[in-house]
PDB file of C-alpha atoms and ligand atoms in Angstrom:
ATOM      1  CA  UNK A1316      -3.905   7.265 -22.204  1.00  0.00           C
ATOM      2  CA  UNK A1317      -1.046   6.166 -19.952  1.00  0.00           C
ATOM      3  CA  UNK A1318       1.668   8.665 -19.000  1.00  0.00           C
ATOM      4  CA  UNK A1319       4.738   7.160 -17.284  1.00  0.00           C
ATOM      5  CA  UNK A1320       5.336   8.496 -13.768  1.00  0.00           C
ATOM      6  CA  UNK A1321       7.860   6.100 -12.192  1.00  0.00           C
ATOM      7  CA  UNK A1322       9.898   3.501 -14.053  1.00  0.00           C
ATOM      8  CA  UNK A1323      10.372   0.024 -12.698  1.00  0.00           C
ATOM      9  CA  UNK A1324      13.987   0.959 -11.871  1.00  0.00           C
ATOM     10  CA  UNK A1325      12.929   4.029  -9.869  1.00  0.00           C
ATOM     11  CA  UNK A1326      10.406   1.931  -7.966  1.00  0.00           C
ATOM     12  CA  UNK A1327      12.963  -0.798  -7.257  1.00  0.00           C
ATOM     13  CA  UNK A1328      15.477   1.720  -5.928  1.00  0.00           C
ATOM     14  CA  UNK A1329      12.964   3.369  -3.622  1.00  0.00           C
ATOM     15  CA  UNK A1330      11.545   0.059  -2.392  1.00  0.00           C
ATOM     16  CA  UNK A1331      15.089  -1.094  -1.572  1.00  0.00           C
ATOM     17  CA  UNK A1332      15.601   2.053   0.536  1.00  0.00           C
ATOM     18  CA  UNK A1333      12.320   1.436   2.343  1.00  0.00           C
ATOM     19  CA  UNK A1334      13.367  -2.153   3.060  1.00  0.00           C
ATOM     20  CA  UNK A1335      16.692  -0.975   4.459  1.00  0.00           C
ATOM     21  CA  UNK A1336      14.954   1.511   6.710  1.00  0.00           C
ATOM     22  CA  UNK A1337      12.555  -1.130   8.043  1.00  0.00           C
ATOM     23  CA  UNK A1338      15.484  -3.499   8.569  1.00  0.00           C
ATOM     24  CA  UNK A1339      17.263  -0.846  10.664  1.00  0.00           C
ATOM     25  CA  UNK A1340      14.138   0.117  12.616  1.00  0.00           C
ATOM     26  CA  UNK A1341      13.372  -3.477  13.663  1.00  0.00           C
ATOM     27  CA  UNK A1342      16.915  -4.784  14.052  1.00  0.00           C
ATOM     28  CA  UNK A1343      16.956  -8.047  16.015  1.00  0.00           C
ATOM     29  CA  UNK A1344      13.156  -8.379  15.915  1.00  0.00           C
ATOM     30  CA  UNK A1345      10.635 -10.081  13.681  1.00  0.00           C
ATOM     31  CA  UNK A1346       7.889  -8.444  11.635  1.00  0.00           C
ATOM     32  CA  UNK A1347       4.522  -9.446  10.180  1.00  0.00           C
ATOM     33  CA  UNK A1348       3.805  -7.826   6.825  1.00  0.00           C
ATOM     34  CA  UNK A1349       0.092  -7.494   6.112  1.00  0.00           C
ATOM     35  CA  UNK A1350      -0.656  -6.754   2.478  1.00  0.00           C
ATOM     36  CA  UNK A1351      -3.915  -5.150   1.419  1.00  0.00           C
ATOM     37  CA  UNK A1352      -5.178  -7.147  -1.573  1.00  0.00           C
ATOM     38  CA  UNK A1353      -4.876  -6.797  -4.411  1.00  0.00           C
ATOM     39  CA  UNK A1354      -3.070  -3.536  -5.014  1.00  0.00           C
ATOM     40  CA  UNK A1355      -0.204  -4.140  -2.603  1.00  0.00           C
ATOM     41  CA  UNK A1356       0.825  -7.541  -3.977  1.00  0.00           C
ATOM     42  CA  UNK A1357       3.763  -6.334  -6.130  1.00  0.00           C
ATOM     43  CA  UNK A1358       4.934  -3.851  -3.517  1.00  0.00           C
ATOM     44  CA  UNK A1359       4.774  -6.421  -0.716  1.00  0.00           C
ATOM     45  CA  UNK A1360       6.680  -9.047  -2.655  1.00  0.00           C
ATOM     46  CA  UNK A1361       9.457  -6.618  -3.610  1.00  0.00           C
ATOM     47  CA  UNK A1362       9.585  -4.916  -0.202  1.00  0.00           C
ATOM     48  CA  UNK A1363       9.711  -8.238   1.670  1.00  0.00           C
ATOM     49  CA  UNK A1364      12.834  -9.262  -0.256  1.00  0.00           C
ATOM     50  CA  UNK A1365      14.555  -6.053   0.848  1.00  0.00           C
ATOM     51  CA  UNK A1366      13.800  -6.631   4.532  1.00  0.00           C
ATOM     52  CA  UNK A1367      16.636  -8.577   6.121  1.00  0.00           C
ATOM     53  CA  UNK A1368      14.721  -9.726   9.184  1.00  0.00           C
ATOM     54  CA  UNK A1369      12.686 -12.689  10.309  1.00  0.00           C
ATOM     55  CA  UNK A1370       9.435 -11.866   8.479  1.00  0.00           C
ATOM     56  CA  UNK A1371       6.047 -13.458   7.821  1.00  0.00           C
ATOM     57  CA  UNK A1372       3.249 -12.393   5.479  1.00  0.00           C
ATOM     58  CA  UNK A1373      -0.471 -12.250   5.722  1.00  0.00           C
ATOM     59  CA  UNK A1374      -3.139 -10.615   3.587  1.00  0.00           C
ATOM     60  CA  UNK A1375      -6.399  -8.792   4.040  1.00  0.00           C
ATOM     61  CA  UNK A1376      -8.961  -7.518   1.583  1.00  0.00           C
ATOM     62  CA  UNK A1377     -11.221  -4.516   1.939  1.00  0.00           C
ATOM     63  CA  UNK A1378     -14.235  -3.529  -0.090  1.00  0.00           C
ATOM     64  CA  UNK A1379     -12.994  -1.798  -3.192  1.00  0.00           C
ATOM     65  CA  UNK A1380     -14.093   1.069  -5.370  1.00  0.00           C
ATOM     66  CA  UNK A1381     -15.369  -1.261  -8.059  1.00  0.00           C
ATOM     67  CA  UNK A1382     -15.000   0.500 -11.368  1.00  0.00           C
ATOM     68  CA  UNK A1383     -15.109   3.965  -9.815  1.00  0.00           C
ATOM     69  CA  UNK A1384     -12.058   6.158  -9.456  1.00  0.00           C
ATOM     70  CA  UNK A1385     -13.124   7.425  -6.065  1.00  0.00           C
ATOM     71  CA  UNK A1386     -13.901   5.858  -2.711  1.00  0.00           C
ATOM     72  CA  UNK A1387     -17.538   5.669  -1.665  1.00  0.00           C
ATOM     73  CA  UNK A1388     -16.222   6.548   1.780  1.00  0.00           C
ATOM     74  CA  UNK A1389     -17.223   3.294   3.432  1.00  0.00           C
ATOM     75  CA  UNK A1390     -14.706   0.573   4.118  1.00  0.00           C
ATOM     76  CA  UNK A1391     -15.372  -3.049   5.003  1.00  0.00           C
ATOM     77  CA  UNK A1392     -12.986  -5.876   5.834  1.00  0.00           C
ATOM     78  CA  UNK A1393     -13.908  -8.680   3.455  1.00  0.00           C
ATOM     79  CA  UNK A1394     -10.960 -10.967   4.194  1.00  0.00           C
ATOM     80  CA  UNK A1395      -9.165 -11.060   7.534  1.00  0.00           C
ATOM     81  CA  UNK A1396      -5.677 -12.288   8.500  1.00  0.00           C
ATOM     82  CA  UNK A1397      -5.165 -15.731   9.990  1.00  0.00           C
ATOM     83  CA  UNK A1398      -2.103 -14.637  12.000  1.00  0.00           C
ATOM     84  CA  UNK A1399      -2.634 -13.736  15.686  1.00  0.00           C
ATOM     85  CA  UNK A1400      -1.194 -10.215  15.995  1.00  0.00           C
ATOM     86  CA  UNK A1401      -0.962  -9.685  19.738  1.00  0.00           C
ATOM     87  CA  UNK A1402       2.586  -8.714  20.702  1.00  0.00           C
ATOM     88  CA  UNK A1403       3.793  -8.691  17.074  1.00  0.00           C
ATOM     89  CA  UNK A1404       5.480  -5.973  15.048  1.00  0.00           C
ATOM     90  CA  UNK A1405       2.860  -5.428  12.378  1.00  0.00           C
ATOM     91  CA  UNK A1406       3.439  -3.477   9.178  1.00  0.00           C
ATOM     92  CA  UNK A1407       0.378  -2.761   7.048  1.00  0.00           C
ATOM     93  CA  UNK A1408       1.509  -2.688   3.430  1.00  0.00           C
ATOM     94  CA  UNK A1409      -0.674  -0.635   1.090  1.00  0.00           C
ATOM     95  CA  UNK A1410      -0.260   0.497  -2.497  1.00  0.00           C
ATOM     96  CA  UNK A1411      -1.510   4.055  -2.064  1.00  0.00           C
ATOM     97  CA  UNK A1412      -2.742   6.380   0.642  1.00  0.00           C
ATOM     98  CA  UNK A1413      -5.398   8.636  -0.857  1.00  0.00           C
ATOM     99  CA  UNK A1414      -8.268   9.942   1.298  1.00  0.00           C
ATOM    100  CA  UNK A1415      -6.870   7.831   4.149  1.00  0.00           C
ATOM    101  CA  UNK A1416     -10.269   6.260   4.876  1.00  0.00           C
ATOM    102  CA  UNK A1417      -9.013   2.732   4.222  1.00  0.00           C
ATOM    103  CA  UNK A1418      -5.911   2.974   6.388  1.00  0.00           C
ATOM    104  CA  UNK A1419      -7.543   4.840   9.248  1.00  0.00           C
ATOM    105  CA  UNK A1420     -10.170   2.082   9.349  1.00  0.00           C
ATOM    106  CA  UNK A1421      -7.499  -0.645   9.222  1.00  0.00           C
ATOM    107  CA  UNK A1422      -5.407   1.077  11.862  1.00  0.00           C
ATOM    108  CA  UNK A1423      -8.376   1.105  14.213  1.00  0.00           C
ATOM    109  CA  UNK A1424      -9.159  -2.577  13.642  1.00  0.00           C
ATOM    110  CA  UNK A1425      -5.572  -3.750  14.033  1.00  0.00           C
ATOM    111  CA  UNK A1426      -4.768  -1.571  17.038  1.00  0.00           C
ATOM    112  CA  UNK A1427      -7.564  -3.392  18.852  1.00  0.00           C
ATOM    113  CA  UNK A1428      -5.617  -6.647  18.423  1.00  0.00           C
ATOM    114  CA  UNK A1429      -2.824  -5.267  20.620  1.00  0.00           C
ATOM    115  CA  UNK A1430       0.220  -5.642  18.407  1.00  0.00           C
ATOM    116  CA  UNK A1431       3.578  -4.642  19.895  1.00  0.00           C
ATOM    117  CA  UNK A1432       3.937  -2.018  17.149  1.00  0.00           C
ATOM    118  CA  UNK A1433       1.717  -1.087  14.210  1.00  0.00           C
ATOM    119  CA  UNK A1434       3.297   0.703  11.260  1.00  0.00           C
ATOM    120  CA  UNK A1435       2.084   1.645   7.811  1.00  0.00           C
ATOM    121  CA  UNK A1436       4.114   1.297   4.634  1.00  0.00           C
ATOM    122  CA  UNK A1437       2.535   2.949   1.588  1.00  0.00           C
ATOM    123  CA  UNK A1438       4.250   2.999  -1.769  1.00  0.00           C
ATOM    124  CA  UNK A1439       2.420   6.148  -2.875  1.00  0.00           C
ATOM    125  CA  UNK A1440       0.918   9.043  -0.971  1.00  0.00           C
ATOM    126  CA  UNK A1441      -1.558  11.577  -2.405  1.00  0.00           C
ATOM    127  CA  UNK A1442      -1.383  13.966   0.543  1.00  0.00           C
ATOM    128  CA  UNK A1443      -3.573  16.615  -1.072  1.00  0.00           C
ATOM    129  CA  UNK A1444      -6.633  14.322  -0.960  1.00  0.00           C
ATOM    130  CA  UNK A1445      -6.477  13.333   2.684  1.00  0.00           C
ATOM    131  CA  UNK A1446      -9.827  13.275   4.507  1.00  0.00           C
ATOM    132  CA  UNK A1447      -9.012  11.018   7.476  1.00  0.00           C
ATOM    133  CA  UNK A1448      -6.153  11.877   9.815  1.00  0.00           C
ATOM    134  CA  UNK A1449      -3.668   9.139   9.009  1.00  0.00           C
ATOM    135  CA  UNK A1450      -0.016   9.101   8.051  1.00  0.00           C
ATOM    136  CA  UNK A1451       2.225   6.376   6.730  1.00  0.00           C
ATOM    137  CA  UNK A1452       5.438   5.607   8.624  1.00  0.00           C
ATOM    138  CA  UNK A1453       7.159   4.558   5.406  1.00  0.00           C
ATOM    139  CA  UNK A1454       6.283   6.292   2.132  1.00  0.00           C
ATOM    140  CA  UNK A1455       7.746   5.508  -1.268  1.00  0.00           C
ATOM    141  CA  UNK A1456       6.722   8.590  -3.248  1.00  0.00           C
ATOM    142  CA  UNK A1457       4.470  11.586  -2.712  1.00  0.00           C
ATOM    143  CA  UNK A1458       2.373  12.043  -5.844  1.00  0.00           C
ATOM    144  CA  UNK A1459       0.066  14.768  -7.169  1.00  0.00           C
ATOM    145  CA  UNK A1460      -3.713  14.372  -7.351  1.00  0.00           C
ATOM    146  CA  UNK A1461      -3.750  12.106 -10.408  1.00  0.00           C
ATOM    147  CA  UNK A1462      -5.186   8.638 -10.885  1.00  0.00           C
ATOM    148  CA  UNK A1463      -2.347   6.159 -11.264  1.00  0.00           C
ATOM    149  CA  UNK A1464      -2.153   2.548 -12.403  1.00  0.00           C
ATOM    150  CA  UNK A1465       0.468  -0.189 -12.698  1.00  0.00           C
ATOM    151  CA  UNK A1466       2.716  -2.118 -10.300  1.00  0.00           C
ATOM    152  CA  UNK A1467      -0.369  -3.554  -8.606  1.00  0.00           C
ATOM    153  CA  UNK A1468      -2.605  -0.500  -8.921  1.00  0.00           C
ATOM    154  CA  UNK A1469      -5.678  -0.917 -11.085  1.00  0.00           C
ATOM    155  CA  UNK A1470      -8.437   0.844 -12.869  1.00  0.00           C
ATOM    156  CA  UNK A1471     -11.427  -1.552 -12.952  1.00  0.00           C
ATOM    157  CA  UNK A1472      -8.971  -4.439 -12.336  1.00  0.00           C
ATOM    158  CA  UNK A1473      -6.836  -3.574 -15.351  1.00  0.00           C
ATOM    159  CA  UNK A1474      -3.200  -2.461 -15.554  1.00  0.00           C
ATOM    160  CA  UNK A1475      -2.037  -4.167 -12.340  1.00  0.00           C
ATOM    161  CA  UNK A1476       0.591  -6.030 -14.344  1.00  0.00           C
ATOM    162  CA  UNK A1477       2.389  -2.971 -15.709  1.00  0.00           C
ATOM    163  CA  UNK A1478       5.951  -2.953 -14.328  1.00  0.00           C
ATOM    164  CA  UNK A1479       5.917   0.857 -14.078  1.00  0.00           C
ATOM    165  CA  UNK A1480       3.504   3.347 -12.537  1.00  0.00           C
ATOM    166  CA  UNK A1481       1.575   5.532 -14.998  1.00  0.00           C
ATOM    167  CA  UNK A1482      -0.958   8.329 -14.800  1.00  0.00           C
ATOM    168  CA  UNK A1483      -4.264   7.311 -16.364  1.00  0.00           C
ATOM    169  CA  UNK A1484      -4.996  10.525 -18.161  1.00  0.00           C
ATOM    170  CA  UNK A1485      -8.519   9.937 -19.402  1.00  0.00           C
ATOM    171  CA  UNK A1486     -11.331   7.406 -19.323  1.00  0.00           C
ATOM    172  CA  UNK A1487     -10.557   4.383 -21.401  1.00  0.00           C
ATOM    173  CA  UNK A1488     -13.098   2.255 -23.253  1.00  0.00           C
ATOM    174  CA  UNK A1489     -13.964  -1.094 -21.607  1.00  0.00           C
TER     175      UNK A1489
HETATM  176  P1  IMP B1425      -8.269   5.735   0.452  1.00  0.00           P
HETATM  177  O1  IMP B1425      -9.138   4.971   1.379  1.00  0.00           O
HETATM  178  O2  IMP B1425      -8.991   6.853  -0.229  1.00  0.00           O
HETATM  179  O3  IMP B1425      -6.960   6.192   1.078  1.00  0.00           O
HETATM  180  O4  IMP B1425      -7.978   4.791  -0.764  1.00  0.00           O
HETATM  181  C1  IMP B1425      -7.035   3.823  -0.765  1.00  0.00           C
HETATM  182  C2  IMP B1425      -7.336   2.860  -1.886  1.00  0.00           C
HETATM  183  O5  IMP B1425      -7.917   3.517  -3.013  1.00  0.00           O
HETATM  184  C3  IMP B1425      -6.070   2.247  -2.419  1.00  0.00           C
HETATM  185  O6  IMP B1425      -5.785   1.071  -1.751  1.00  0.00           O
HETATM  186  C4  IMP B1425      -6.402   2.003  -3.868  1.00  0.00           C
HETATM  187  O7  IMP B1425      -6.998   0.747  -4.007  1.00  0.00           O
HETATM  188  C5  IMP B1425      -7.412   3.045  -4.230  1.00  0.00           C
HETATM  189  N1  IMP B1425      -6.809   4.177  -4.961  1.00  0.00           N
HETATM  190  C6  IMP B1425      -6.693   5.449  -4.547  1.00  0.00           C
HETATM  191  N2  IMP B1425      -6.087   6.205  -5.458  1.00  0.00           N
HETATM  192  C7  IMP B1425      -5.813   5.393  -6.487  1.00  0.00           C
HETATM  193  C8  IMP B1425      -5.158   5.593  -7.758  1.00  0.00           C
HETATM  194  O8  IMP B1425      -4.698   6.672  -8.138  1.00  0.00           O
HETATM  195  N3  IMP B1425      -5.057   4.501  -8.554  1.00  0.00           N
HETATM  196  C9  IMP B1425      -5.540   3.273  -8.193  1.00  0.00           C
HETATM  197  N4  IMP B1425      -6.131   3.039  -7.025  1.00  0.00           N
HETATM  198  C10 IMP B1425      -6.276   4.089  -6.180  1.00  0.00           C
HETATM  199 MG1   MG B1426      -5.922  -0.951  -2.691  1.00  0.00          MG
END
């Protein structure tokens, strides 16, 4: 069962604010947005259009949960960027920060490439589930410990195309 949490309008308003903040923070500079596939695709495309700066995109993919609702705790980079990041203002764009294992791993990998700055933009943040010490610089919404889908977020690859974000209240049949 799907319970609405944020409407498409609420998301759009918050993403616009995040874009304005990034625009102010990097005034006169350029940024590289790195989206974590596939969950961040909607967020990245909407956020990018609210950033009034010289911006480029790239994408990475990390090993996913598969059909499970919880991380196995091990993260692997399965697709890397093609952009050289040394001296660049890099913003990692992620759908949700949960245990933090994914982003702490990515932060470590990308710091080693010596960007000028490395920031994290996460649309959602489940602070109560944090295991790894990592914080996002730009957060859309703090959410409770519920499994959410829509606006890029999936459960076993489904529901990414919902315009809104919903709580997936119980297991659904395949
Ligand atoms: P972390 O490594 O535990 O922070 O997990 C981050 C990743 O887990 C996200 O990029 C999502 O792919 C996935 N994830 C965590 N919570 C949810 C959720 O509520 N719905 C859908 N995916 C989630
Ligand atoms: Mg993801």
